[in-house]
XYZ file of C-alpha atoms in Angstrom:
717
model
C -0.034 -0.087 0.194
C 2.836 2.416 0.647
C 5.086 1.714 -2.085
C 1.413 2.159 -4.658
C 0.997 5.754 -2.769
C 5.052 6.889 -3.137
C 4.544 5.599 -7.241
C 1.305 7.424 -7.356
C 2.678 10.641 -5.890
C 6.034 10.508 -8.636
C 3.122 9.999 -11.873
C 0.113 12.808 -11.157
C 0.451 16.217 -11.140
C -2.132 19.123 -10.196
C -4.961 16.839 -10.088
C -2.257 14.137 -7.693
C -3.482 15.579 -4.511
C -6.692 15.262 -4.794
C -6.542 11.970 -6.884
C -4.151 10.961 -4.309
C -6.226 12.001 -1.711
C -9.379 10.234 -3.025
C -7.771 6.990 -4.116
C -6.940 6.507 -0.216
C -9.914 8.015 0.960
C -11.811 5.234 -0.776
C -10.332 2.401 0.932
C -12.259 3.182 3.663
C -15.510 4.799 2.866
C -16.669 6.411 -0.508
C -17.075 10.035 -0.636
C -19.034 12.806 -3.288
C -17.138 13.787 -6.640
C -17.846 16.408 -9.115
C -17.901 14.769 -12.197
C -19.199 17.562 -14.814
C -20.230 21.009 -14.855
C -22.699 22.808 -17.464
C -24.721 25.432 -17.770
C -28.292 26.658 -18.922
C -30.843 28.913 -19.355
C -34.161 28.215 -17.379
C -36.860 30.916 -16.665
C -34.530 33.568 -18.205
C -31.733 33.113 -16.210
C -28.314 31.548 -16.121
C -28.339 28.445 -14.143
C -24.772 26.413 -13.681
C -25.767 23.006 -13.029
C -22.959 20.879 -10.781
C -23.607 17.034 -11.029
C -21.856 14.455 -7.986
C -21.397 11.123 -7.771
C -23.281 11.577 -4.324
C -26.086 14.405 -2.983
C -24.720 16.872 -0.991
C -26.150 17.136 2.769
C -26.130 20.705 2.528
C -25.552 23.638 0.047
C -22.165 24.524 -0.223
C -20.993 28.206 1.543
C -19.609 30.324 -0.888
C -18.611 34.212 -1.465
C -18.951 37.059 -4.369
C -15.607 38.934 -5.836
C -16.848 42.041 -6.995
C -13.632 42.683 -8.980
C -12.913 40.544 -10.788
C -16.083 39.382 -11.301
C -16.472 35.748 -9.454
C -18.695 33.361 -7.226
C -16.306 30.834 -5.220
C -18.110 27.787 -4.133
C -16.690 25.182 -1.533
C -16.869 21.467 -1.389
C -15.894 20.331 1.674
C -15.380 16.544 1.691
C -15.519 16.811 -1.680
C -13.293 15.610 -4.868
C -13.496 15.964 -8.366
C -13.048 13.636 -11.648
C -12.939 15.940 -13.960
C -10.584 15.855 -16.385
C -9.719 19.293 -16.866
C -9.841 21.773 -14.104
C -11.271 24.658 -16.451
C -14.433 23.940 -18.231
C -15.835 26.772 -20.756
C -18.946 28.025 -21.056
C -19.243 30.804 -22.153
C -22.833 31.685 -21.993
C -24.487 34.762 -21.106
C -23.001 35.922 -18.042
C -20.868 32.954 -17.322
C -16.690 32.487 -18.981
C -15.348 29.712 -17.114
C -15.537 27.739 -14.234
C -12.174 26.662 -12.958
C -11.804 23.573 -10.081
C -9.201 23.185 -7.558
C -8.721 20.281 -5.128
C -6.966 20.712 -1.868
C -6.583 18.632 1.016
C -10.170 17.702 2.268
C -12.053 19.919 -0.127
C -12.518 21.177 -3.370
C -13.410 24.622 -4.731
C -15.091 25.717 -7.687
C -14.854 29.598 -9.130
C -16.993 31.033 -12.037
C -16.066 33.340 -13.658
C -18.041 36.073 -14.845
C -18.226 38.934 -16.900
C -20.315 41.227 -14.459
C -20.711 41.047 -11.285
C -23.934 39.959 -9.681
C -25.878 37.544 -6.591
C -26.462 33.811 -6.926
C -28.710 31.471 -5.275
C -28.259 27.775 -4.754
C -29.837 24.723 -4.266
C -29.532 20.887 -4.280
C -31.454 18.687 -6.084
C -30.934 15.168 -5.879
C -27.297 14.581 -6.984
C -26.705 18.148 -8.474
C -26.468 21.449 -7.358
C -27.887 24.475 -8.837
C -26.788 27.706 -9.179
C -29.102 30.354 -10.570
C -27.483 33.787 -11.144
C -29.171 36.960 -10.889
C -29.881 39.133 -14.222
C -27.600 42.066 -14.767
C -27.481 45.482 -16.442
C -26.765 45.433 -20.716
C -22.885 45.879 -21.286
C -23.649 48.517 -22.981
C -25.197 50.903 -20.534
C -21.882 49.911 -18.590
C -19.128 50.241 -21.008
C -20.702 54.134 -21.829
C -20.160 55.432 -18.325
C -17.257 57.699 -18.556
C -13.769 57.038 -16.695
C -13.624 59.991 -14.691
C -16.312 62.606 -14.215
C -14.744 65.490 -12.239
C -18.251 67.433 -12.212
C -21.533 67.806 -13.695
C -21.920 70.935 -15.382
C -23.708 73.689 -13.430
C -23.422 76.442 -15.705
C -26.882 77.681 -17.957
C -25.329 78.632 -20.863
C -22.012 77.665 -22.253
C -19.019 79.326 -21.419
C -15.737 79.773 -23.390
C -12.362 77.912 -22.829
C -9.898 80.521 -21.690
C -6.596 78.817 -22.722
C -4.847 75.630 -23.323
C -0.838 74.921 -22.671
C 1.451 71.881 -22.783
C 4.379 71.097 -20.417
C 6.886 68.921 -19.492
C 6.862 67.352 -16.037
C 8.628 65.646 -13.672
C 10.139 62.291 -15.194
C 9.270 63.370 -18.766
C 5.691 63.137 -18.183
C 3.388 65.354 -20.169
C 0.579 67.813 -18.822
C -2.029 69.128 -20.580
C -3.056 72.604 -18.888
C -6.835 73.637 -19.475
C -7.684 77.084 -18.076
C -12.158 77.025 -17.511
C -14.266 79.337 -17.553
C -14.812 78.408 -14.150
C -15.157 75.643 -11.475
C -18.378 74.554 -12.573
C -17.785 73.274 -15.929
C -18.511 69.454 -15.992
C -15.657 67.831 -17.209
C -15.506 64.113 -18.739
C -12.596 61.639 -19.257
C -12.183 58.432 -20.774
C -9.332 56.139 -22.299
C -10.557 55.548 -26.208
C -8.524 52.926 -27.449
C -4.631 53.841 -27.462
C -5.944 57.773 -27.360
C -7.110 59.578 -24.248
C -10.240 61.890 -24.483
C -11.513 64.877 -22.460
C -14.833 66.599 -23.090
C -15.687 69.769 -21.324
C -19.547 70.004 -21.084
C -21.677 73.214 -21.573
C -18.535 74.631 -23.060
C -17.444 76.703 -26.440
C -13.915 76.746 -27.841
C -12.621 80.350 -29.379
C -11.411 80.381 -33.026
C -8.088 80.930 -31.356
C -7.738 77.518 -29.221
C -8.796 75.515 -32.384
C -5.683 74.012 -33.556
C -4.070 70.958 -33.307
C -0.713 70.925 -30.889
C 1.995 68.965 -31.985
C 3.915 68.195 -28.711
C 6.395 65.452 -29.840
C 9.234 67.404 -29.155
C 8.978 67.863 -25.849
C 10.412 64.198 -25.203
C 6.868 62.781 -23.620
C 4.307 59.813 -24.557
C 1.914 62.646 -25.697
C 2.644 63.340 -29.200
C -0.226 65.735 -30.550
C -3.607 67.462 -29.068
C -6.199 68.148 -31.398
C -9.032 70.215 -29.487
C -12.419 70.651 -31.669
C -16.223 71.972 -30.838
C -18.511 69.316 -30.885
C -22.191 70.729 -30.326
C -22.122 71.887 -26.823
C -19.424 70.622 -25.467
C -15.654 70.662 -26.137
C -13.843 67.873 -27.170
C -9.704 67.075 -26.838
C -8.028 64.229 -28.419
C -5.175 63.609 -26.679
C -2.816 61.089 -28.836
C 0.115 59.439 -26.653
C 2.432 56.536 -27.458
C 3.532 53.379 -26.234
C 2.138 51.707 -22.851
C 1.007 54.826 -20.672
C -0.802 55.745 -18.029
C -3.131 58.730 -16.763
C -3.970 60.623 -14.296
C -6.055 64.182 -13.458
C -6.759 66.997 -11.109
C -9.089 70.293 -11.024
C -7.729 72.492 -8.914
C -10.782 75.754 -9.152
C -10.516 77.070 -12.885
C -7.518 74.883 -13.776
C -7.267 71.341 -14.917
C -4.240 69.385 -15.145
C -3.872 66.377 -17.478
C -1.041 64.352 -16.608
C -0.282 61.291 -19.292
C 3.081 59.588 -18.056
C 5.170 56.049 -19.566
C 4.500 53.326 -17.750
C 7.626 51.939 -16.296
C 7.777 48.504 -17.364
C 10.025 45.495 -16.409
C 10.683 42.315 -18.853
C 10.584 40.097 -15.546
C 7.034 41.257 -14.385
C 4.166 39.455 -14.698
C 1.985 42.137 -15.602
C 2.843 45.088 -16.708
C 2.288 48.749 -14.921
C 2.611 50.328 -10.968
C 1.915 47.547 -8.696
C 0.089 44.147 -9.330
C -2.592 44.080 -11.917
C -3.333 40.328 -12.345
C -6.718 39.628 -11.907
C -7.715 38.927 -8.657
C -8.106 34.754 -6.740
C -8.465 33.465 -3.598
C -6.119 30.526 -1.783
C -7.388 28.722 1.550
C -4.254 25.386 1.876
C -3.185 23.745 4.721
C 0.114 22.190 4.523
C 0.218 21.875 0.701
C 2.938 21.015 -1.469
C 4.812 23.972 -3.503
C 4.744 21.767 -6.217
C 1.115 21.594 -6.553
C 0.423 25.039 -5.130
C 2.416 26.487 -8.546
C 0.332 24.087 -10.577
C -2.626 26.190 -9.418
C -1.267 29.270 -9.932
C -0.381 27.910 -13.478
C -3.860 26.788 -14.262
C -5.386 29.889 -13.473
C -3.248 32.176 -15.479
C -2.793 30.086 -18.483
C 1.360 30.825 -18.000
C 3.757 27.603 -18.498
C 5.587 27.053 -15.763
C 8.910 24.813 -15.601
C 9.522 23.796 -11.703
C 13.181 22.722 -10.600
C 13.744 19.299 -8.815
C 15.417 21.586 -5.659
C 11.743 22.828 -5.439
C 10.717 21.289 -2.226
C 8.517 21.713 0.793
C 4.820 22.112 2.036
C 2.856 25.830 2.397
C 0.241 27.386 4.446
C -1.269 30.275 3.253
C -4.895 31.738 2.924
C -5.285 34.720 0.050
C -8.428 36.476 -0.146
C -9.422 38.570 -3.751
C -5.506 38.956 -3.999
C -4.029 39.343 -7.335
C -2.051 36.238 -8.736
C 0.619 37.953 -9.343
C 1.243 39.614 -6.023
C 0.001 35.603 -5.000
C 3.002 34.131 -6.721
C 5.615 36.729 -5.459
C 4.378 36.231 -1.879
C 4.849 32.113 -2.827
C 8.306 32.615 -4.059
C 9.511 34.950 -1.382
C 8.256 32.372 1.335
C 10.248 29.166 0.427
C 12.998 32.025 -1.047
C 12.443 30.988 -4.498
C 13.778 33.332 -7.726
C 11.670 32.999 -11.177
C 13.006 33.974 -14.440
C 10.386 34.506 -17.765
C 10.937 33.954 -21.400
C 7.715 35.104 -22.769
C 5.066 33.180 -21.546
C 7.182 30.545 -19.735
C 8.081 30.646 -15.710
C 11.417 29.127 -14.547
C 11.247 28.383 -10.968
C 14.192 27.465 -8.935
C 16.078 28.515 -5.494
C 17.311 31.822 -5.831
C 21.167 30.502 -5.775
C 20.449 28.190 -8.663
C 19.277 30.264 -10.724
C 21.980 33.105 -10.088
C 24.410 30.099 -10.692
C 23.043 29.521 -13.736
C 23.240 33.105 -15.008
C 26.941 33.692 -13.820
C 27.365 30.145 -16.058
C 26.087 31.724 -19.077
C 27.355 34.872 -18.631
C 31.052 33.320 -18.180
C 30.221 31.193 -21.714
C 29.015 34.673 -22.978
C 32.769 36.224 -22.309
C 34.407 32.981 -23.553
C 32.537 33.546 -26.755
C 33.371 36.892 -27.173
C 37.305 35.939 -26.600
C 36.730 33.937 -29.413
C 34.922 36.092 -32.075
C 36.371 37.221 -35.295
C 36.675 40.650 -35.421
C 34.994 43.479 -37.576
C 36.087 46.954 -39.136
C 33.575 49.627 -38.891
C 33.701 53.034 -40.381
C 31.730 56.064 -38.624
C 31.911 58.902 -40.344
C 30.614 62.339 -37.720
C 29.257 65.454 -39.179
C 28.724 67.515 -36.078
C 31.123 66.517 -33.365
C 35.344 65.513 -33.993
C 36.736 62.296 -34.398
C 39.689 62.609 -31.407
C 36.315 63.680 -29.234
C 34.274 60.416 -29.935
C 37.640 58.783 -29.848
C 38.637 59.745 -26.390
C 35.318 58.917 -24.935
C 34.943 55.070 -26.549
C 38.463 54.561 -24.978
C 38.063 56.271 -21.529
C 38.592 53.202 -18.527
C 35.336 52.942 -17.165
C 37.047 51.362 -14.129
C 35.173 47.624 -14.379
C 37.069 44.741 -13.440
C 37.368 42.030 -15.807
C 38.019 37.949 -14.968
C 41.436 38.818 -15.653
C 41.502 41.521 -13.071
C 42.478 44.064 -15.327
C 40.175 47.228 -16.396
C 37.959 47.329 -19.344
C 37.568 50.270 -21.779
C 33.556 51.611 -21.125
C 32.556 50.354 -25.143
C 35.589 48.462 -26.464
C 35.936 45.252 -25.641
C 38.896 43.651 -25.167
C 40.029 43.255 -27.883
C 38.480 46.502 -29.720
C 40.512 49.216 -31.306
C 39.832 52.732 -32.686
C 41.471 55.042 -35.125
C 40.417 58.659 -35.433
C 40.914 60.672 -39.017
C 40.673 64.449 -38.385
C 41.434 65.181 -42.022
C 37.994 63.585 -42.960
C 36.652 63.378 -39.497
C 36.341 59.670 -39.281
C 36.032 57.048 -36.622
C 37.718 53.162 -37.709
C 36.385 50.983 -35.520
C 37.784 47.292 -35.153
C 35.510 44.929 -32.449
C 33.580 42.606 -32.300
C 29.629 42.800 -33.958
C 27.459 43.450 -31.002
C 29.680 46.104 -29.229
C 29.824 47.421 -32.758
C 26.177 47.652 -32.705
C 26.339 49.679 -29.194
C 29.250 51.851 -30.561
C 27.067 52.667 -33.124
C 24.010 53.326 -31.064
C 26.166 55.804 -29.165
C 27.525 57.462 -31.981
C 23.863 58.042 -33.262
C 22.961 60.191 -29.879
C 26.436 62.018 -29.849
C 26.878 62.773 -33.133
C 23.924 65.915 -33.045
C 23.490 69.425 -33.940
C 23.945 71.764 -31.226
C 21.537 74.088 -30.130
C 22.522 78.082 -30.674
C 21.406 80.395 -27.764
C 21.352 84.632 -28.888
C 22.006 86.278 -25.092
C 21.490 89.354 -25.113
C 22.288 92.393 -22.430
C 21.046 95.698 -21.995
C 22.796 97.366 -19.213
C 21.293 101.143 -18.860
C 23.055 104.047 -16.520
C 20.740 106.662 -15.622
C 22.070 110.226 -13.278
C 20.339 112.743 -11.846
C 21.881 116.010 -10.966
C 20.871 118.687 -8.772
C 22.442 121.994 -7.333
C 21.823 125.800 -5.821
C 24.010 127.870 -4.431
C 23.463 131.471 -2.891
C 26.170 134.274 -2.081
C 26.549 137.740 -1.544
C 29.181 140.234 -1.468
C 28.983 143.740 1.294
C 31.405 146.378 0.590
C 32.100 149.898 0.635
C 34.523 152.825 0.161
C 35.723 156.796 0.452
C 35.330 158.794 -2.669
C 38.046 161.319 -1.496
C 40.609 158.907 -1.919
C 39.494 158.384 -5.124
C 40.037 161.577 -6.146
C 43.302 162.614 -5.412
C 42.192 163.424 -1.254
C 43.470 161.002 1.466
C 40.836 158.837 2.390
C 38.913 160.189 5.554
C 39.611 163.783 4.617
C 38.554 166.610 2.511
C 40.052 168.137 -0.089
C 42.244 170.791 1.240
C 41.846 169.851 4.645
C 39.179 168.888 7.056
C 39.331 165.845 9.329
C 39.761 162.141 8.452
C 36.724 160.054 9.070
C 37.066 155.858 9.153
C 34.323 154.202 7.246
C 33.940 150.153 7.047
C 36.830 149.611 9.694
C 40.642 148.872 7.907
C 41.179 150.438 4.190
C 42.147 147.626 2.094
C 43.021 148.228 -1.243
C 41.997 145.553 -3.757
C 43.877 144.883 -7.169
C 40.942 143.086 -8.729
C 37.090 142.943 -8.275
C 34.335 141.651 -10.106
C 30.352 142.439 -9.825
C 29.724 146.342 -8.502
C 32.863 146.369 -7.827
C 34.404 146.298 -11.203
C 31.540 148.098 -12.358
C 31.387 151.271 -10.649
C 35.300 151.927 -11.449
C 35.967 152.535 -7.665
C 38.290 149.986 -6.326
C 41.899 151.530 -5.492
C 40.298 151.915 -1.860
C 37.779 149.907 -0.969
C 36.890 147.257 1.784
C 34.911 144.217 1.434
C 32.444 143.737 4.510
C 31.070 140.518 3.637
C 32.407 138.315 0.938
C 30.671 134.899 0.595
C 30.003 134.592 -3.030
C 27.904 131.438 -4.737
C 29.551 128.244 -5.311
C 30.314 127.278 -9.360
C 28.717 123.862 -10.177
C 29.976 121.268 -12.488
C 32.545 124.254 -13.983
C 29.916 127.024 -14.176
C 30.295 129.934 -12.696
C 27.349 131.566 -10.957
C 25.320 134.711 -12.392
C 26.209 137.977 -10.173
C 24.009 141.218 -9.413
C 25.197 143.686 -8.631
C 24.333 147.116 -7.084
C 26.119 150.223 -5.918
C 25.043 153.870 -3.564
C 26.641 157.053 -3.704
C 26.388 159.484 -0.804
C 27.801 162.741 -2.666
C 27.441 164.362 1.013
C 29.109 162.313 2.773
C 31.940 161.381 -0.283
C 30.731 157.855 0.464
C 29.750 154.579 -1.408
C 28.222 151.303 -0.828
C 28.726 147.896 -3.198
C 26.309 144.974 -2.970
C 26.639 141.739 -5.028
C 24.534 138.491 -5.106
C 25.858 135.539 -6.919
C 23.168 132.546 -7.525
C 23.546 129.576 -9.768
C 20.468 126.459 -9.790
C 21.763 123.155 -12.129
C 20.175 120.529 -13.168
C 21.090 117.807 -15.336
C 20.025 114.273 -16.602
C 21.320 111.367 -18.511
C 21.526 108.000 -19.251
C 23.895 105.664 -20.621
C 22.803 102.584 -22.876
C 24.516 99.865 -23.610
C 24.018 96.223 -25.376
C 26.555 94.102 -25.837
C 24.956 90.761 -27.407
C 26.911 87.014 -28.372
C 25.930 83.966 -30.191
C 26.777 80.728 -28.737
C 26.444 76.560 -28.813
C 24.529 74.757 -25.808
C 27.142 74.614 -22.697
C 29.981 76.691 -24.017
C 30.970 79.634 -22.811
C 31.361 82.626 -24.736
C 32.971 86.085 -24.187
C 32.581 89.509 -25.714
C 34.359 92.789 -24.750
C 35.187 96.299 -26.139
C 37.083 99.052 -24.176
C 40.657 100.729 -23.392
C 43.769 99.780 -22.411
C 45.120 102.149 -19.991
C 49.293 102.302 -19.669
C 50.473 102.381 -15.966
C 54.053 101.530 -14.372
C 54.558 99.120 -11.346
C 57.738 97.882 -10.187
C 60.110 94.940 -11.168
C 61.460 92.310 -9.124
C 65.359 94.083 -9.910
C 63.848 97.698 -8.469
C 63.205 99.294 -12.448
C 59.657 100.159 -13.274
C 58.158 98.608 -16.227
C 54.604 99.706 -18.221
C 51.849 97.655 -18.023
C 48.193 98.060 -19.163
C 44.774 97.606 -17.097
C 41.308 97.244 -19.388
C 38.382 99.411 -18.747
C 35.799 97.775 -20.569
C 32.216 96.526 -21.492
C 32.235 92.759 -21.215
C 29.386 89.980 -21.440
C 30.415 86.100 -20.406
C 28.017 83.347 -20.388
C 27.665 79.817 -20.807
C 23.969 78.649 -21.468
C 22.427 75.470 -20.991
C 19.450 74.530 -22.332
C 16.866 72.606 -19.716
C 14.469 69.708 -21.181
C 11.402 71.888 -20.846
C 12.783 74.753 -22.989
C 14.144 77.482 -20.873
C 17.691 78.632 -20.410
C 19.951 78.259 -17.850
C 22.543 81.453 -17.994
C 26.252 81.900 -15.881
C 26.291 85.297 -16.450
C 29.703 87.387 -16.026
C 28.960 91.376 -17.009
C 31.376 93.909 -16.632
C 30.919 97.728 -17.286
C 33.989 99.615 -16.450
C 34.601 103.386 -17.402
C 38.008 105.732 -17.112
C 38.387 107.432 -13.517
C 40.480 110.234 -12.232
C 44.317 110.482 -13.445
C 46.925 109.399 -10.571
C 50.001 109.203 -10.445
C 51.994 106.555 -13.130
C 48.404 105.624 -14.205
C 44.927 106.234 -14.363
C 42.260 105.200 -11.869
C 39.325 102.108 -13.064
C 35.590 102.932 -12.190
C 33.823 99.061 -11.652
C 30.671 98.436 -12.125
C 30.142 94.164 -12.265
C 27.503 91.524 -11.945
C 28.164 87.902 -11.764
C 25.087 85.467 -11.336
C 23.561 82.253 -12.535
C 19.866 82.730 -12.970
C 17.118 80.538 -15.213
C 15.097 82.186 -17.935
C 12.897 81.479 -19.911
C 13.252 81.232 -24.296
C 12.668 84.644 -25.035
C 12.188 86.309 -22.094
C 13.467 89.440 -20.229
C 15.160 89.516 -16.603
C 16.527 91.998 -14.657
C 19.804 90.311 -12.927
C 21.162 93.509 -10.785
C 21.609 96.842 -10.462
C 23.073 99.575 -8.164
C 21.341 102.676 -7.265
C 23.326 105.487 -5.381
C 21.511 108.662 -3.886
C 24.714 111.753 -2.695
C 23.196 114.623 -0.953
C 25.000 117.681 0.451
C 23.983 120.897 1.664
C 26.182 123.379 3.230
C 25.423 127.170 5.175
C 28.407 129.996 5.394
C 27.233 132.718 7.817
C 28.797 135.677 9.265
C 28.038 135.072 13.522
C 24.969 136.907 14.696
C 24.283 138.908 11.724
C 23.481 135.704 9.603
C 20.942 135.042 11.875
C 18.593 137.961 11.643
C 15.582 137.110 9.769
C 15.534 138.207 6.326
C 18.191 141.024 6.825
C 20.502 138.111 7.695
C 20.514 136.403 3.817
C 23.391 139.486 3.333
C 25.199 137.567 5.192
C 25.044 134.153 4.499
C 25.960 131.620 1.352
C 23.877 128.466 0.723
C 24.420 125.706 -0.797
C 22.808 122.545 -1.770
C 23.199 119.477 -4.375
C 21.721 115.869 -5.332
C 23.038 113.626 -7.196
C 21.364 110.161 -8.287
C 23.174 107.504 -10.353
C 21.436 103.969 -11.329
C 22.589 101.348 -13.049
C 20.132 98.397 -14.531
C 21.375 94.940 -16.301
C 18.800 92.961 -18.151
C 19.468 89.554 -19.909
C 17.481 88.560 -22.743
C 18.191 84.416 -24.311
C 16.821 83.380 -27.119
C 17.304 80.205 -28.583
C 17.738 80.028 -32.857
C 16.250 78.039 -34.901
C 17.016 75.645 -37.661
C 15.640 78.720 -40.021
C 18.144 81.371 -38.108
C 17.826 83.487 -34.465
C 14.767 85.364 -33.970
C 14.736 88.842 -34.669
C-alpha cells in the first residue's frame, strides 16, 4: 500500500493531491465527487449545474468577488473526477469555471463578465446555481471613466487657454484654464487615445488647433481640440505604454500622461500588481502543487526545478495572482526567470549560478569571435573627442582583473581621422552595434543661443547755490585826497573799519570803477557747480554829501542735469559653451619689477559679457553670467583709476524672456551754509550775510538679459 502511494505521487501532476487523497479515502469509505459542470437558461435566468456522484448534505458555502467578477463555492469533503480543471461555459454572463482541489475540499470558481448575486439549491445529486440578472453591458461601457463634475452652467462658456508642459520624469501635462469651477469634465480612454470632453463649453477660434508636442520628449504626441455641439472635445494621442491621472484646482484642469514603468521580468505590466484576483486557502500544501494551481489559473507555462521542495500553509482572499506568486516565491526563497509565457522557478542560488555560467560562456565566446572593422562618418562632433570617450577607462574589472574600456571590448581598437572627421572601429559585431547606437546619440547638432544684455545707466544731478558780497569805499581817496579827509584839509573819517586796497574785484566793485580804495565787509559769493560760474547781480549806492559809496553783489546758480547710457552687448554660442565679448580701452601704468626698475603694464577698462548657456529639457535656459562695465576714472600718478561695475550670477530664464539680473542705485545729497555770526541769524536781512549751497546726485544702473534659442531657420529677430 505504501509503495503504491509513492509511485502515484511521482506520476500525477496538479490533480495528484486530490486523486491520491481520493484513492486513499476510497479504501475506507466513498466520498462525493464532482463529475460534470454545465450551464443553461431556465426561465430567463442563467443556471450552472454541478453534478456529483453522491448527494450533498447541505448547500455549500460561497462568496462573491466584485473585481474581477467571480463566485466561489467551497465543497468540503468532496473530490473531483473532471479531466480538466478549467471548464469553458461562455453563455451570457458566464465565462469559465475553475475547479481547484486541495486537502479535504474542492473549490469551484465561476468567472463572470459582470458581478452579480446567486442562489444555490440541491436537487438530488446536483447543485443548481442561479445567477441574478445584471444590467446591459452597453450601459456599463458607456459610463465615463472619470467625471469631475456635472456642468452647472446655464450657457456654453468659453475655454480660456490650453497649454502643454513637460513634468517630472518626462510626463506630459495638458493644462486647461476653464471659464469657472462649475464646468463638467468627462475623461475616458478610447482605444489608444485619451478623450477629454468639457460639457456646455465653447471653444474660441484661437484655440481651435492641433498641437504637435513631439519635441517635448513625453508620451504625448499631439493634442487636438474641436467644438462638438455644446461641448468641447479634446483628443490626446500618446504613444507606447502609458497611464494618466487628472486633477482640477479651481478653474484649472491638469491631465498628466506618463510612461508606464515596464520590466521584462514583471508578470503583468503597469504600476503595482495588476493580475486577476484569486483566493487561496490551503493547509500544508506542497509548493509544487501550489505552483500548478497558479499555472492553471493564469495559463502561464511553469517549469519548476527538482530542487523546489517543501510545504506551505497560506490563506489569501481577493489577491492579484502575480502578487500571490511573489508571496509564494518569497516564502520559500525561490527565484523566477521569465521567457515569453514560460516561467522558470528555482531557488535563487541556483538561478544565480546558471546566470553566472551563461555570462562566463558569453565572455568566452567574445574572446573567440572574429573582429570586424566599421567606419563612422561624423557630422557635428570631432572624431578625436568621440575616440577619447570610446577608449576612456570605466574602472570595471574583467575576469583577468584588469580594467575594461567603456564600450570597446578587450580586443577592440579605434582610429580617429581628423582630416575627414571619421572613426574606424575594429571590434566584435555586438560591440559595434552598441558603438553605432551611441554615436547616433552623440553626433547631433548642438542648439545655439543668442544672449543679449542691456546695461542701462541713468544719472540725475541737481545743485543750487546762493551768496553775497558786501563792501564800500571813500570817494575822497579816489579823487586825489586822503581817504577820510576833505580835499585841502578837514577831519579824516573812517568807514567800514580798515581800508584795504584790492587789486582786482568783480561785479559791482568792478563795474563802479571805484576799486582803488574799497573795503569788503562780507565776502560769501555763490559756488560754481560742475565747472560753471554763478551769475551776478550788483548794485552800488553813493552818498555825495558823505563822500562814501556802498557795493552789494548777489551771486546765484542753479544746475539740473539728466543723463542716460545704454550698452547692449550680444553674443551667439552653442549650448553649454562659454562665450565672451568685450569692448574698451587699455590704460598703461607703471609697476615695479623684481630688480627695482619700473615697467609699463596695461589695465583694461572694458564692457564685457561672458556667458555659458544650458538649455533645459523643458525649453528654458540656465545662464552662468559675468557682466562687467568699466569706465576711466581720475588720473593718478603713474596711471589711471578705473571705475568698475560688475555682476556675476546664475539665472534660469524662459526662452525669449527678459530678466533683470542686478542693479545699483546711488543717492548723494549735500547741503551747506556759511554765514556771519549773529548778523546771519537776523530774519530776512540775515540773508545778506550768509552763503547757502545744496547739491543732489542720483545714479542708477540696471542689467537686463534676454536669451533666445536659434531655430534651424536662424535667430528670432
